[in-house]
Amino acid sequence: MSFRGKDVLCIMDFTRNDLERLFRIASSKFEGDELRGRVIAMAFFEPSTRTRLSFETATLRLGGGYIGFDAVQATSVAKGESFSDTIRMLDAYADAIVVRHSLEGAAKLAAELADSPVINAGDGSKRHPTQAMIDLYTIWKEMRGIDNLTYGVLGDLRYGRAAGSFLRALNIYSPKKVYLIAPESLRPRKELLDSLKMSWEFADLSEVLPELDVLYVTRIQKERFPDPAEYERVKGSYRIDASLLRDAKSSMIILHPLPRVDEIALDVDNTPHA
């Protein structure tokens, strides 16, 4: 695939060869002037720290500049301006648009409206392709490959878009096994489960931890719960600490898309798994 001018909307739009080409580029080059004279619009309709700052940093390191917002209350959206008009305005100013939005399909709609390429920085509760890319890259780099590993995916697998994108991304590879570890109310939707091509099963962390090569942990997505009482019931369902990891392989790595709340204790940061 030629990436020039292409939208980045869903991780499943990429092949294994596409991803590993990106991994090789990321491993060899972090600065340059490929974006010199270019302007990237950051349209963050939802709060973000790492995703927004990573796009801004990458733009600057590649010689470009950026415009945009990360608080819609400070834009004309707060006055009633439509999403479509906002995207068309940014399209007139910028050479590419990075979109984060609470509504599923927002990035796809932006791509239909704009002539400039659109990058999905997370929309709704299902898609976060760039997070999936960095997750796969980390595994590829740390574990010297992605195939034939045993994965545990723990936490909010229903409302967490990073977890959903990660599971979809594993479809591109050949994991040995994937264990889904979540309270029953936070298990993945049937649509996602039906799409999984690898061997998977629901599991308890204590039972499968010694098998895992990669443990992917996500927070409980408080802001996406339709019922606050259900959030109160399941919050704190899991907590990873250093003592628990005594049963893990010494080579196991832990990934978390952040922000972390209380699902991973701070003492884990000082272990070789972090």
Short mmCIF file of C-alpha atoms in Angstrom, two decimals:
data_model
loop_
_atom_site.label_atom_id
_atom_site.label_comp_id
_atom_site.label_asym_id
_atom_site.label_seq_id
_atom_site.Cartn_x
_atom_site.Cartn_y
_atom_site.Cartn_z
CA MET A 1 0.00 0.00 0.00
CA SER A 2 1.09 3.55 -0.71
CA PHE A 3 0.28 5.55 2.40
CA ARG A 4 0.38 8.94 0.67
CA GLY A 5 -3.01 10.63 0.86
CA LYS A 6 -4.67 7.66 2.58
CA ASP A 7 -7.13 7.88 5.46
CA VAL A 8 -6.40 5.91 8.64
CA LEU A 9 -9.82 4.87 9.91
CA CYS A 10 -9.63 1.24 11.11
CA ILE A 11 -6.75 -1.08 11.91
CA MET A 12 -8.30 -3.74 9.65
CA ASP A 13 -7.66 -1.51 6.64
CA PHE A 14 -3.98 -2.48 6.97
CA THR A 15 -2.24 -5.69 6.00
CA ARG A 16 0.55 -7.38 7.89
CA ASN A 17 3.03 -6.09 5.30
CA ASP A 18 1.69 -2.54 5.72
CA LEU A 19 2.13 -2.66 9.48
CA GLU A 20 5.58 -4.17 9.46
CA ARG A 21 6.72 -1.60 6.93
CA LEU A 22 5.58 1.07 9.40
CA PHE A 23 7.35 -0.76 12.25
CA ARG A 24 10.64 -0.77 10.35
CA ILE A 25 10.31 2.94 9.60
CA ALA A 26 9.50 3.69 13.25
CA SER A 27 12.53 1.68 14.37
CA SER A 28 14.95 3.61 12.21
CA LYS A 29 13.74 7.20 12.01
CA PHE A 30 12.07 9.59 14.41
CA GLU A 31 12.96 12.97 12.96
CA GLY A 32 13.06 14.51 9.49
CA ASP A 33 11.51 17.14 7.28
CA GLU A 34 8.80 15.13 5.51
CA LEU A 35 6.13 17.53 6.84
CA ARG A 36 8.01 20.76 6.19
CA GLY A 37 5.52 23.35 4.99
CA ARG A 38 2.56 21.16 5.98
CA VAL A 39 -0.13 21.93 8.56
CA ILE A 40 -1.91 19.18 10.49
CA ALA A 41 -5.29 19.92 12.13
CA MET A 42 -5.89 18.36 15.55
CA ALA A 43 -9.67 18.06 15.97
CA PHE A 44 -10.08 16.61 19.45
CA PHE A 45 -13.77 16.69 20.38
CA GLU A 46 -12.92 14.51 23.41
CA PRO A 47 -10.28 14.94 26.12
CA SER A 48 -6.86 13.48 25.31
CA THR A 49 -3.35 13.70 26.67
CA ARG A 50 -1.05 11.11 25.11
CA THR A 51 -2.80 10.78 21.74
CA ARG A 52 -3.00 14.52 21.13
CA LEU A 53 0.52 15.24 22.36
CA SER A 54 1.97 12.33 20.38
CA PHE A 55 0.47 13.64 17.14
CA GLU A 56 1.63 17.18 17.90
CA THR A 57 5.14 15.96 18.76
CA ALA A 58 5.37 13.78 15.65
CA THR A 59 4.25 16.70 13.48
CA LEU A 60 6.90 18.97 14.95
CA ARG A 61 9.66 16.36 14.77
CA LEU A 62 8.89 15.85 11.09
CA GLY A 63 9.16 19.56 10.37
CA GLY A 64 5.47 20.46 10.21
CA GLY A 65 3.12 22.69 12.15
CA TYR A 66 -0.28 22.09 13.67
CA ILE A 67 -3.52 23.87 14.50
CA GLY A 68 -6.60 22.68 16.32
CA PHE A 69 -8.37 22.31 19.62
CA ASP A 70 -8.83 19.89 22.50
CA ALA A 71 -11.77 21.54 24.21
CA VAL A 72 -14.91 21.98 22.14
CA GLN A 73 -16.30 24.51 24.62
CA ALA A 74 -13.65 26.92 23.36
CA THR A 75 -14.74 26.51 19.71
CA SER A 76 -17.78 27.37 17.63
CA VAL A 77 -19.11 23.87 18.30
CA ALA A 78 -20.22 25.30 21.64
CA LYS A 79 -22.25 27.85 19.67
CA GLY A 80 -24.00 25.12 17.74
CA GLU A 81 -21.70 24.70 14.75
CA SER A 82 -22.14 21.28 13.17
CA PHE A 83 -19.44 18.63 12.99
CA SER A 84 -19.62 18.81 9.19
CA ASP A 85 -18.96 22.54 9.08
CA THR A 86 -16.08 22.22 11.53
CA ILE A 87 -14.43 19.51 9.43
CA ARG A 88 -14.91 21.45 6.19
CA MET A 89 -13.32 24.52 7.79
CA LEU A 90 -10.31 22.52 9.00
CA ASP A 91 -10.01 20.91 5.58
CA ALA A 92 -9.59 24.37 4.06
CA TYR A 93 -6.74 25.18 6.46
CA ALA A 94 -4.81 21.93 6.81
CA ASP A 95 -3.10 19.20 4.84
CA ALA A 96 -4.40 16.40 7.08
CA ILE A 97 -6.92 16.13 9.93
CA VAL A 98 -6.60 14.07 13.12
CA VAL A 99 -10.03 13.39 14.66
CA ARG A 100 -11.05 12.17 18.11
CA HIS A 101 -14.74 11.99 18.91
CA SER A 102 -17.13 10.24 21.28
CA LEU A 103 -19.41 9.12 18.46
CA GLU A 104 -18.71 5.98 16.48
CA GLY A 105 -18.21 6.72 12.80
CA ALA A 106 -17.14 10.34 13.29
CA ALA A 107 -13.75 9.77 11.63
CA LYS A 108 -15.37 8.02 8.67
CA LEU A 109 -17.78 10.92 8.23
CA ALA A 110 -14.88 13.37 8.40
CA ALA A 111 -13.09 11.40 5.68
CA GLU A 112 -16.18 11.62 3.47
CA LEU A 113 -16.38 15.38 3.99
CA ALA A 114 -12.70 16.29 3.64
CA ASP A 115 -10.36 16.20 0.67
CA SER A 116 -7.40 15.99 3.05
CA PRO A 117 -6.45 12.64 4.64
CA VAL A 118 -8.16 11.89 7.96
CA ILE A 119 -6.56 9.94 10.82
CA ASN A 120 -8.83 8.38 13.40
CA ALA A 121 -7.41 9.14 16.84
CA GLY A 122 -10.26 7.25 18.51
CA ASP A 123 -13.99 7.45 17.87
CA GLY A 124 -16.83 5.87 19.79
CA SER A 125 -16.14 2.75 21.83
CA LYS A 126 -14.80 0.51 19.06
CA ARG A 127 -11.95 2.02 17.04
CA HIS A 128 -8.57 3.46 17.89
CA PRO A 129 -6.30 2.32 15.03
CA THR A 130 -3.23 4.36 15.91
CA GLN A 131 -3.24 2.96 19.47
CA ALA A 132 -3.42 -0.55 18.01
CA MET A 133 -0.44 0.27 15.79
CA ILE A 134 1.75 1.36 18.69
CA ASP A 135 0.63 -1.66 20.73
CA LEU A 136 1.58 -4.05 17.93
CA TYR A 137 4.84 -2.19 17.34
CA THR A 138 5.77 -2.51 21.02
CA ILE A 139 5.14 -6.27 20.98
CA TRP A 140 6.99 -6.65 17.66
CA LYS A 141 9.97 -4.81 19.11
CA GLU A 142 10.03 -6.26 22.64
CA MET A 143 9.08 -9.85 21.80
CA ARG A 144 10.78 -9.99 18.39
CA GLY A 145 7.48 -10.82 16.73
CA ILE A 146 3.72 -11.02 17.25
CA ASP A 147 2.82 -14.53 16.07
CA ASN A 148 2.67 -17.64 18.28
CA LEU A 149 2.35 -15.73 21.55
CA THR A 150 -0.26 -16.20 24.26
CA TYR A 151 -2.16 -13.00 25.08
CA GLY A 152 -4.35 -11.95 27.97
CA VAL A 153 -6.62 -8.95 27.39
CA LEU A 154 -7.98 -7.68 30.69
CA GLY A 155 -10.40 -4.99 31.80
CA ASP A 156 -13.16 -3.16 29.97
CA LEU A 157 -13.54 -5.13 26.75
CA ARG A 158 -17.01 -3.74 25.97
CA TYR A 159 -16.56 0.03 26.09
CA GLY A 160 -12.78 0.30 25.73
CA ARG A 161 -11.93 1.18 22.13
CA ALA A 162 -8.23 0.53 22.62
CA ALA A 163 -8.92 -3.07 23.68
CA GLY A 164 -11.32 -3.58 20.79
CA SER A 165 -8.83 -2.26 18.27
CA PHE A 166 -6.08 -4.40 19.79
CA LEU A 167 -8.19 -7.55 19.43
CA ARG A 168 -9.06 -6.68 15.84
CA ALA A 169 -5.39 -6.06 15.15
CA LEU A 170 -4.47 -9.54 16.40
CA ASN A 171 -6.67 -10.89 13.58
CA ILE A 172 -3.93 -9.76 11.20
CA TYR A 173 -1.45 -12.08 12.94
CA SER A 174 -1.46 -15.64 14.28
CA PRO A 175 -1.53 -15.63 18.09
CA LYS A 176 -1.17 -18.96 19.83
CA LYS A 177 -4.08 -18.15 22.16
CA VAL A 178 -6.01 -15.12 23.41
CA TYR A 179 -7.63 -15.08 26.84
CA LEU A 180 -10.38 -12.52 27.46
CA ILE A 181 -10.46 -11.50 31.11
CA ALA A 182 -13.37 -9.26 32.15
CA PRO A 183 -16.48 -9.15 34.33
CA GLU A 184 -19.43 -10.61 32.44
CA SER A 185 -20.98 -7.18 31.86
CA LEU A 186 -17.73 -5.91 30.31
CA ARG A 187 -17.08 -8.78 27.93
CA PRO A 188 -16.80 -7.88 24.23
CA ARG A 189 -19.92 -7.44 22.15
CA LYS A 190 -20.98 -10.40 20.02
CA GLU A 191 -20.04 -8.46 16.88
CA LEU A 192 -16.42 -8.32 17.99
CA LEU A 193 -16.30 -11.90 19.25
CA ASP A 194 -17.72 -13.17 15.97
CA SER A 195 -15.00 -11.32 14.06
CA LEU A 196 -12.09 -12.92 15.96
CA LYS A 197 -10.20 -15.41 13.83
CA MET A 198 -7.78 -16.64 16.49
CA SER A 199 -8.32 -19.21 19.24
CA TRP A 200 -9.82 -17.41 22.24
CA GLU A 201 -11.70 -18.10 25.45
CA PHE A 202 -12.91 -16.33 28.56
CA ALA A 203 -10.66 -16.90 31.57
CA ASP A 204 -9.71 -15.92 35.12
CA LEU A 205 -6.40 -14.09 35.37
CA SER A 206 -5.05 -16.24 38.21
CA GLU A 207 -5.55 -19.40 36.16
CA VAL A 208 -3.91 -18.26 32.93
CA LEU A 209 -1.25 -15.78 34.12
CA PRO A 210 1.60 -18.36 34.03
CA GLU A 211 0.87 -18.99 30.33
CA LEU A 212 0.88 -15.39 29.16
CA ASP A 213 3.53 -13.76 26.99
CA VAL A 214 1.65 -10.45 26.80
CA LEU A 215 -0.88 -9.01 29.26
CA TYR A 216 -2.88 -6.10 27.84
CA VAL A 217 -4.65 -4.14 30.59
CA THR A 218 -7.25 -1.38 30.21
CA ARG A 219 -9.08 0.80 32.67
CA ILE A 220 -12.84 0.61 33.24
CA GLN A 221 -14.28 3.29 30.92
CA LYS A 222 -16.39 5.28 33.40
CA GLU A 223 -17.37 7.91 30.84
CA ARG A 224 -18.98 5.35 28.50
CA PHE A 225 -21.18 3.52 30.99
CA PRO A 226 -24.91 3.97 30.31
CA ASP A 227 -25.65 3.06 33.95
CA PRO A 228 -23.52 4.69 36.69
CA ALA A 229 -24.62 2.00 39.15
CA GLU A 230 -23.10 -0.69 36.93
CA TYR A 231 -19.81 1.21 36.87
CA GLU A 232 -19.78 1.34 40.66
CA ARG A 233 -20.39 -2.41 40.74
CA VAL A 234 -17.51 -3.40 38.43
CA LYS A 235 -14.89 -0.73 39.12
CA GLY A 236 -11.88 -2.19 40.84
CA SER A 237 -12.65 -5.67 39.48
CA TYR A 238 -8.97 -6.22 38.74
CA ARG A 239 -5.74 -4.91 40.19
CA ILE A 240 -2.31 -5.97 39.02
CA ASP A 241 0.49 -5.59 41.56
CA ALA A 242 4.05 -6.83 41.83
CA SER A 243 3.14 -9.70 44.15
CA LEU A 244 0.65 -11.09 41.63
CA LEU A 245 3.33 -11.13 38.95
CA ARG A 246 5.41 -13.70 40.83
CA ASP A 247 3.41 -16.32 38.93
CA ALA A 248 4.12 -14.76 35.52
CA LYS A 249 6.83 -15.71 33.05
CA SER A 250 9.93 -13.59 33.53
CA SER A 251 9.65 -12.59 29.86
CA MET A 252 5.99 -11.51 30.00
CA ILE A 253 5.32 -7.89 29.14
CA ILE A 254 2.42 -5.71 30.31
CA LEU A 255 0.87 -3.12 28.01
CA HIS A 256 -1.61 -0.40 28.97
CA PRO A 257 -2.92 2.31 26.61
CA LEU A 258 -3.30 4.73 29.55
CA PRO A 259 -4.60 6.62 31.42
CA ARG A 260 -4.11 4.29 34.36
CA VAL A 261 -6.53 4.60 37.27
CA ASP A 262 -6.03 1.86 39.85
CA GLU A 263 -5.93 -1.32 37.76
CA ILE A 264 -2.11 -1.46 37.81
CA ALA A 265 -0.30 -0.65 41.06
CA LEU A 266 2.68 1.68 40.91
CA ASP A 267 5.01 -1.05 42.15
CA VAL A 268 4.56 -2.82 38.80
CA ASP A 269 6.48 0.02 37.13
CA ASN A 270 9.69 -1.20 38.74
CA THR A 271 9.36 -4.76 37.45
CA PRO A 272 10.84 -6.09 34.18
CA HIS A 273 7.28 -6.68 32.92
CA ALA A 274 6.42 -2.98 32.62
#
